[in-house]
Short mmCIF file of C-alpha atoms and ligand atoms in Angstrom, two decimals:
data_model
loop_
_atom_site.label_atom_id
_atom_site.label_comp_id
_atom_site.label_asym_id
_atom_site.label_seq_id
_atom_site.Cartn_x
_atom_site.Cartn_y
_atom_site.Cartn_z
CA MET Z 1 -39.45 28.20 10.71
CA ASP Z 2 -38.02 30.61 8.14
CA LEU Z 3 -35.24 33.10 8.89
CA LEU Z 4 -35.43 35.77 6.18
CA CYS Z 5 -33.04 38.58 5.26
CA PRO Z 6 -32.99 40.76 2.09
CA LYS Z 7 -30.50 39.24 -0.36
CA HIS Z 8 -29.92 42.08 -2.82
CA PHE Z 9 -30.39 45.65 -1.56
CA PRO Z 10 -27.40 47.61 -2.94
CA ASP Z 11 -28.59 50.90 -1.39
CA TYR Z 12 -28.77 49.45 2.12
CA GLU Z 13 -26.12 47.96 4.37
CA LEU Z 14 -26.09 47.05 8.05
CA ILE Z 15 -22.43 47.75 8.73
CA ASP Z 16 -22.37 46.81 12.40
CA CYS Z 17 -24.65 46.54 15.44
CA GLY Z 18 -24.21 46.17 19.19
CA ASN Z 19 -24.27 48.12 22.47
CA PHE Z 20 -27.96 48.93 21.75
CA GLU Z 21 -27.19 50.73 18.47
CA LYS Z 22 -26.85 49.99 14.75
CA LEU Z 23 -24.58 51.50 12.08
CA GLU Z 24 -26.34 51.54 8.70
CA ARG Z 25 -25.77 52.88 5.18
CA PHE Z 26 -28.76 54.22 3.27
CA GLY Z 27 -27.48 55.09 -0.21
CA LYS Z 28 -24.57 57.54 0.25
CA TYR Z 29 -25.25 58.28 3.91
CA ILE Z 30 -24.41 56.42 7.10
CA ALA Z 31 -26.47 56.69 10.28
CA ILE Z 32 -26.15 55.51 13.87
CA ARG Z 33 -29.54 54.67 15.37
CA PRO Z 34 -30.71 53.10 18.64
CA GLU Z 35 -31.53 49.37 18.49
CA PRO Z 36 -33.00 47.81 21.65
CA GLN Z 37 -32.38 44.22 20.45
CA ALA Z 38 -28.62 44.69 19.91
CA VAL Z 39 -27.74 43.65 23.46
CA TRP Z 40 -24.26 42.33 22.51
CA ASP Z 41 -20.97 44.22 21.88
CA ARG Z 42 -20.34 46.03 18.58
CA SER Z 43 -17.58 44.56 16.36
CA LEU Z 44 -15.99 47.87 15.31
CA THR Z 45 -14.90 50.44 17.88
CA SER Z 46 -17.09 53.43 18.77
CA VAL Z 47 -14.38 55.66 17.24
CA GLN Z 48 -14.69 53.74 13.93
CA TRP Z 49 -18.48 54.20 14.04
CA GLU Z 50 -18.19 57.96 14.58
CA ASP Z 51 -15.58 58.19 11.77
CA LYS Z 52 -17.96 56.59 9.28
CA ALA Z 53 -21.29 58.11 10.32
CA HIS Z 54 -22.92 61.22 8.83
CA VAL Z 55 -25.60 61.41 11.48
CA ARG Z 56 -26.54 59.97 14.86
CA PHE Z 57 -29.92 59.76 16.55
CA ILE Z 58 -29.56 60.69 20.21
CA SER Z 59 -32.56 59.20 21.99
CA ASN Z 60 -34.31 59.97 25.21
CA ALA Z 61 -36.35 57.34 27.05
CA ASN Z 62 -39.18 57.34 24.44
CA TYR Z 63 -36.97 57.39 21.30
CA GLU Z 64 -38.21 60.92 20.82
CA GLY Z 65 -34.68 62.32 20.70
CA THR Z 66 -32.92 64.37 18.03
CA TRP Z 67 -30.69 63.84 15.02
CA LYS Z 68 -27.12 65.15 15.40
CA LYS Z 69 -25.30 65.71 12.09
CA LEU Z 70 -21.64 64.61 12.27
CA LYS Z 71 -20.84 65.30 8.58
CA PRO Z 72 -22.79 67.11 5.83
CA ILE Z 73 -26.01 65.23 5.04
CA PRO Z 74 -29.18 66.61 3.42
CA ASP Z 75 -32.47 66.47 5.34
CA SER Z 76 -33.88 64.16 2.66
CA TRP Z 77 -32.48 61.98 -0.10
CA GLN Z 78 -33.48 58.99 -2.25
CA ILE Z 79 -32.71 55.26 -2.35
CA SER Z 80 -33.89 52.38 -4.55
CA TYR Z 81 -34.86 48.76 -4.09
CA PRO Z 82 -34.72 46.50 -7.17
CA LEU Z 83 -37.46 43.85 -6.95
CA PRO Z 84 -35.69 40.57 -7.94
CA ASN Z 85 -37.86 39.83 -10.98
CA GLY Z 86 -39.46 43.22 -11.38
CA PRO Z 87 -39.00 46.97 -11.54
CA VAL Z 88 -37.06 49.25 -9.20
CA LEU Z 89 -38.91 50.85 -6.28
CA ASN Z 90 -37.78 54.32 -5.19
CA PHE Z 91 -38.07 55.82 -1.72
CA LYS Z 92 -37.56 59.27 -0.30
CA LEU Z 93 -35.67 59.07 3.00
CA ALA Z 94 -35.56 61.79 5.65
CA LEU Z 95 -34.30 62.33 9.18
CA ALA Z 96 -37.72 61.84 10.76
CA SER Z 97 -39.04 61.61 14.31
CA PHE Z 98 -38.69 58.49 16.52
CA LYS Z 99 -35.32 57.57 14.89
CA HIS Z 100 -37.10 56.69 11.63
CA VAL Z 101 -35.80 57.43 8.12
CA GLY Z 102 -38.82 56.31 6.06
CA ILE Z 103 -38.01 52.68 5.37
CA PHE Z 104 -37.75 49.37 7.24
CA PRO Z 105 -35.21 47.58 5.00
CA GLU Z 106 -35.89 44.12 6.45
CA GLN Z 107 -39.43 44.38 4.99
CA ALA Z 108 -37.97 43.98 1.48
CA VAL Z 109 -38.39 40.19 1.80
CA HIS Z 110 -42.16 40.75 2.07
CA TRP Z 111 -42.12 43.09 -0.96
CA ASP Z 112 -40.50 40.27 -3.00
CA TYR Z 113 -43.14 37.80 -1.79
CA ILE Z 114 -46.02 40.18 -2.58
CA TYR Z 115 -44.65 40.94 -6.05
CA ASP Z 116 -44.23 37.23 -6.72
CA LYS Z 117 -47.74 36.22 -5.54
CA ILE Z 118 -49.56 39.03 -7.41
CA SER Z 119 -47.51 38.26 -10.53
CA LYS Z 120 -48.65 34.60 -10.28
CA LEU Z 121 -52.29 35.69 -10.06
CA LYS Z 122 -51.81 37.94 -13.08
CA ALA Z 123 -50.01 35.21 -15.03
CA ALA Z 124 -52.92 32.81 -14.44
CA ASP Z 125 -55.39 35.42 -15.75
CA LYS Z 126 -53.87 38.51 -17.34
CA ASP Z 127 -57.18 40.42 -17.24
CA SER Z 128 -57.63 39.83 -13.49
CA LYS Z 129 -57.22 42.71 -11.02
CA PRO Z 130 -56.12 41.14 -7.72
CA LYS Z 131 -57.15 43.30 -4.75
CA PHE Z 132 -54.42 44.09 -2.22
CA LEU Z 133 -54.82 45.75 1.20
CA ASN Z 134 -51.89 47.29 3.11
CA LEU Z 135 -52.83 48.06 6.75
CA PHE Z 136 -50.52 50.16 8.99
CA ALA Z 137 -48.90 50.89 5.66
CA TYR Z 138 -46.33 53.61 6.56
CA THR Z 139 -44.34 54.84 3.52
CA GLY Z 140 -45.72 52.13 1.29
CA GLY Z 141 -43.05 49.58 0.31
CA ALA Z 142 -45.64 46.79 0.22
CA SER Z 143 -48.15 48.98 -1.64
CA LEU Z 144 -45.57 49.77 -4.33
CA ALA Z 145 -44.61 46.10 -4.77
CA ALA Z 146 -48.28 45.09 -5.16
CA LYS Z 147 -49.00 47.96 -7.57
CA ALA Z 148 -45.88 47.19 -9.62
CA ALA Z 149 -47.19 43.63 -10.10
CA GLY Z 150 -50.59 44.91 -11.29
CA ALA Z 151 -52.87 44.79 -8.21
CA ASP Z 152 -55.64 47.20 -7.21
CA VAL Z 153 -54.09 48.58 -4.02
CA ILE Z 154 -55.58 50.16 -0.88
CA HIS Z 155 -52.96 51.79 1.35
CA LEU Z 156 -54.17 52.68 4.85
CA ASP Z 157 -52.38 54.58 7.59
CA ALA Z 158 -53.50 56.80 10.46
CA ILE Z 159 -51.17 59.73 9.74
CA ARG Z 160 -51.79 62.17 6.88
CA GLN Z 161 -48.12 63.21 6.47
CA ILE Z 162 -47.06 59.53 6.24
CA VAL Z 163 -49.64 58.90 3.51
CA THR Z 164 -48.36 61.97 1.61
CA TRP Z 165 -44.85 60.53 1.93
CA ALA Z 166 -46.06 57.16 0.54
CA LYS Z 167 -47.75 58.94 -2.37
CA GLY Z 168 -44.44 60.64 -3.16
CA ASN Z 169 -42.76 57.20 -3.21
CA MET Z 170 -45.39 55.95 -5.66
CA GLU Z 171 -44.62 58.88 -7.99
CA LEU Z 172 -40.84 58.43 -7.61
CA SER Z 173 -41.35 54.77 -8.61
CA GLY Z 174 -43.28 55.71 -11.76
CA LEU Z 175 -46.51 54.09 -10.48
CA THR Z 176 -50.06 55.46 -10.34
CA ASP Z 177 -53.54 54.83 -8.93
CA ILE Z 178 -53.02 53.54 -5.40
CA ARG Z 179 -56.08 54.28 -3.23
CA TRP Z 180 -55.00 56.24 -0.13
CA LEU Z 181 -56.92 56.04 3.16
CA ILE Z 182 -56.25 57.94 6.37
CA GLU Z 183 -58.23 55.85 8.85
CA ASP Z 184 -58.11 53.70 11.94
CA ALA Z 185 -57.16 50.20 10.75
CA MET Z 186 -59.58 48.35 13.05
CA LYS Z 187 -62.57 50.55 12.12
CA PHE Z 188 -61.86 50.13 8.40
CA VAL Z 189 -61.46 46.35 8.63
CA LYS Z 190 -64.73 45.93 10.56
CA ARG Z 191 -66.55 48.04 7.96
CA GLU Z 192 -65.08 46.00 5.12
CA VAL Z 193 -66.26 42.76 6.82
CA LYS Z 194 -69.82 44.19 7.03
CA ARG Z 195 -69.67 45.16 3.34
CA GLY Z 196 -68.52 41.63 2.40
CA ALA Z 197 -65.32 42.94 0.76
CA LYS Z 198 -62.79 40.33 -0.41
CA TYR Z 199 -59.04 40.62 -1.11
CA GLN Z 200 -56.54 38.28 -2.74
CA GLY Z 201 -53.63 39.81 -0.80
CA ILE Z 202 -53.33 41.53 2.60
CA ILE Z 203 -50.35 42.68 4.68
CA LEU Z 204 -50.57 44.08 8.18
CA ASP Z 205 -47.57 45.28 10.14
CA PRO Z 206 -49.06 46.81 13.28
CA PRO Z 207 -46.88 48.64 15.79
CA ALA Z 208 -46.70 47.78 19.51
CA TYR Z 209 -48.60 51.01 20.27
CA GLY Z 210 -50.39 53.39 17.95
CA HIS Z 211 -53.34 55.68 17.39
CA GLY Z 212 -55.98 56.06 14.71
CA PRO Z 213 -56.64 59.56 13.30
CA ASN Z 214 -59.30 60.16 15.98
CA LYS Z 215 -57.10 58.96 18.84
CA GLU Z 216 -58.43 55.38 18.58
CA GLN Z 217 -55.99 53.35 20.69
CA TRP Z 218 -54.00 50.46 19.24
CA LYS Z 219 -52.15 48.11 21.61
CA LEU Z 220 -50.69 45.00 20.01
CA GLU Z 221 -51.39 42.47 22.76
CA ASP Z 222 -54.91 43.73 23.41
CA ASN Z 223 -56.09 44.20 19.81
CA ILE Z 224 -54.23 41.75 17.58
CA ASN Z 225 -56.57 38.78 18.06
CA GLU Z 226 -59.69 40.77 17.12
CA MET Z 227 -57.83 42.34 14.18
CA VAL Z 228 -56.62 38.99 12.78
CA LYS Z 229 -60.07 37.37 13.16
CA ASN Z 230 -61.62 40.20 11.15
CA VAL Z 231 -58.87 40.37 8.53
CA LEU Z 232 -59.13 36.62 7.87
CA LYS Z 233 -62.80 37.17 6.93
CA LEU Z 234 -61.66 39.52 4.15
CA LEU Z 235 -59.69 36.86 2.28
CA ASP Z 236 -60.91 35.45 -1.02
CA GLU Z 237 -61.80 31.82 -0.18
CA ARG Z 238 -60.25 30.37 -3.35
CA GLN Z 239 -56.95 32.23 -3.79
CA HIS Z 240 -55.21 34.46 -1.29
CA PHE Z 241 -52.12 35.33 0.68
CA ILE Z 242 -51.84 37.23 3.95
CA ILE Z 243 -48.77 38.47 5.80
CA LEU Z 244 -48.87 39.37 9.49
CA ASN Z 245 -45.68 41.05 10.65
CA THR Z 246 -44.92 42.33 14.15
CA TYR Z 247 -41.97 43.96 15.77
CA SER Z 248 -42.27 43.75 19.53
CA LEU Z 249 -39.63 42.50 21.94
CA SER Z 250 -42.12 40.20 23.63
CA PHE Z 251 -43.67 38.59 20.52
CA SER Z 252 -42.65 35.08 19.42
CA SER Z 253 -43.47 33.67 15.98
CA LEU Z 254 -45.46 30.94 17.78
CA ILE Z 255 -47.91 33.65 18.84
CA ILE Z 256 -48.35 34.45 15.14
CA GLU Z 257 -48.84 30.75 14.39
CA ASN Z 258 -51.58 30.47 17.01
CA LEU Z 259 -53.32 33.59 15.70
CA MET Z 260 -53.21 32.58 12.03
CA ARG Z 261 -53.79 28.79 12.09
CA ARG Z 262 -56.50 27.75 9.65
CA GLU Z 263 -57.81 24.44 8.33
CA LYS Z 264 -56.92 24.91 4.67
CA GLY Z 265 -53.91 26.43 2.97
CA GLU Z 266 -50.27 26.80 3.96
CA LEU Z 267 -48.91 28.73 6.95
CA ARG Z 268 -45.22 29.61 7.28
CA ILE Z 269 -43.92 31.44 10.29
CA GLY Z 270 -40.53 32.99 10.77
CA GLU Z 271 -38.27 35.81 11.78
CA LEU Z 272 -36.87 38.74 9.83
CA TYR Z 273 -33.28 39.80 10.33
CA LEU Z 274 -30.57 41.96 8.80
CA GLN Z 275 -27.09 40.52 8.34
CA ALA Z 276 -24.37 42.84 9.65
CA ASN Z 277 -21.16 43.10 7.59
CA GLU Z 278 -19.25 42.97 10.85
CA GLY Z 279 -20.77 40.58 13.34
CA GLY Z 280 -24.03 38.79 13.45
CA LYS Z 281 -27.67 38.76 12.55
CA LEU Z 282 -29.91 41.52 13.91
CA PRO Z 283 -33.44 40.19 14.64
CA LEU Z 284 -36.20 42.54 13.46
CA GLY Z 285 -39.52 40.96 14.21
CA VAL Z 286 -41.59 37.89 13.48
CA PHE Z 287 -44.09 37.07 10.76
CA GLY Z 288 -46.63 34.59 9.47
CA ARG Z 289 -47.59 34.09 5.83
CA HIS Z 290 -50.72 32.17 4.99
CA SER Z 291 -51.57 31.33 1.41
CA ARG Z 292 -54.20 29.27 -0.36
CA GLY Z 293 -54.49 28.31 -4.02
CA LEU Z 294 -51.26 30.11 -4.93
C1 LIG K 1 -44.41 49.71 12.01
S1 LIG K 1 -45.11 50.93 10.92
C2 LIG K 1 -45.40 49.89 9.56
C3 LIG K 1 -44.21 49.75 8.66
C4 LIG K 1 -44.52 49.29 7.23
N1 LIG K 1 -44.99 47.94 7.22
C5 LIG K 1 -43.31 49.41 6.29
O1 LIG K 1 -42.56 48.46 6.19
O2 LIG K 1 -43.09 50.44 5.72
C6 LIG K 1 -46.65 51.24 11.71
C7 LIG K 1 -47.58 52.23 11.03
O3 LIG K 1 -48.87 52.07 11.62
C8 LIG K 1 -49.54 53.32 11.65
N2 LIG K 1 -50.61 53.22 12.66
C9 LIG K 1 -50.50 53.17 14.00
N3 LIG K 1 -51.71 53.02 14.60
C10 LIG K 1 -52.62 52.95 13.59
C11 LIG K 1 -54.04 52.77 13.56
N4 LIG K 1 -54.75 52.66 14.68
N5 LIG K 1 -54.65 52.73 12.34
C12 LIG K 1 -53.93 52.84 11.20
N6 LIG K 1 -52.57 53.00 11.18
C13 LIG K 1 -51.92 53.07 12.35
C14 LIG K 1 -48.44 54.32 11.95
O4 LIG K 1 -48.80 55.62 11.53
C15 LIG K 1 -47.25 53.71 11.19
O5 LIG K 1 -47.10 54.31 9.92
#
């Protein structure tokens, strides 16, 4: 089992975590956000946290709370992620709803993997156009990494404003020509199976709960098996990689292994985490990566 954490992300730092919160730096600004997995004690004192932070998310029971500014901080700003062997990806960040800021930094390990795999496909045949599908794509880190490596990219999310945000990140990163879809992920995938579409790369990072644009319900435990069965049918038989990532307190990586097991190819399962400067490792979900011919 692999335990993965971004190795070089100068614009991001997990300073400390504990007491159900995390203290993080995004570029020049430091935020305190709720973190249900941080069930242990923080290493620094709460006074030290408040001294450092520019902003704190005060949550109610559904994480629908509000941002409280403690020091001057703009409503939006920019950070960068340098792909290890590739270009720099740029992201707009903002104090958004549900404690979000527009990036899940732990996902950077998947961006590296995607960039590496697409680059390998391109190196084997420089005229090839690997097809890459990003489902539940949010602000597009994975889409940018695939595009930067030269793939034809489809980016799908249910929320129009989120897709507009992702498009802005593409432009900030100096990239063009990602195909944007505002759709229900399950409906799209089933249609693609009927059409006989094939992809060399797919990532899906579904939430625990969600909705399609027409209120189609998504519930991880109820829908993930059907989703994975369909998505596996979309993979190019000869050469492909697929990443399934989930962040749910009740999901073990062995569940991912059982969902993704196939006869041929290689399956690696693991856990994502962020290393705190003070204190330990913050777990941030489980994943499986299956690849064949790559
Ligand atoms: C956990 S985020 C994905 C994070 C992303 N992998 C990243 O690292 O940036 C989940 C996303 O799924 C989208 N979503 C939820 N339900 C959906 C559905 N039924 N169809 C398509 N997208 C959906 C949400 O709008 C949200 O942007």
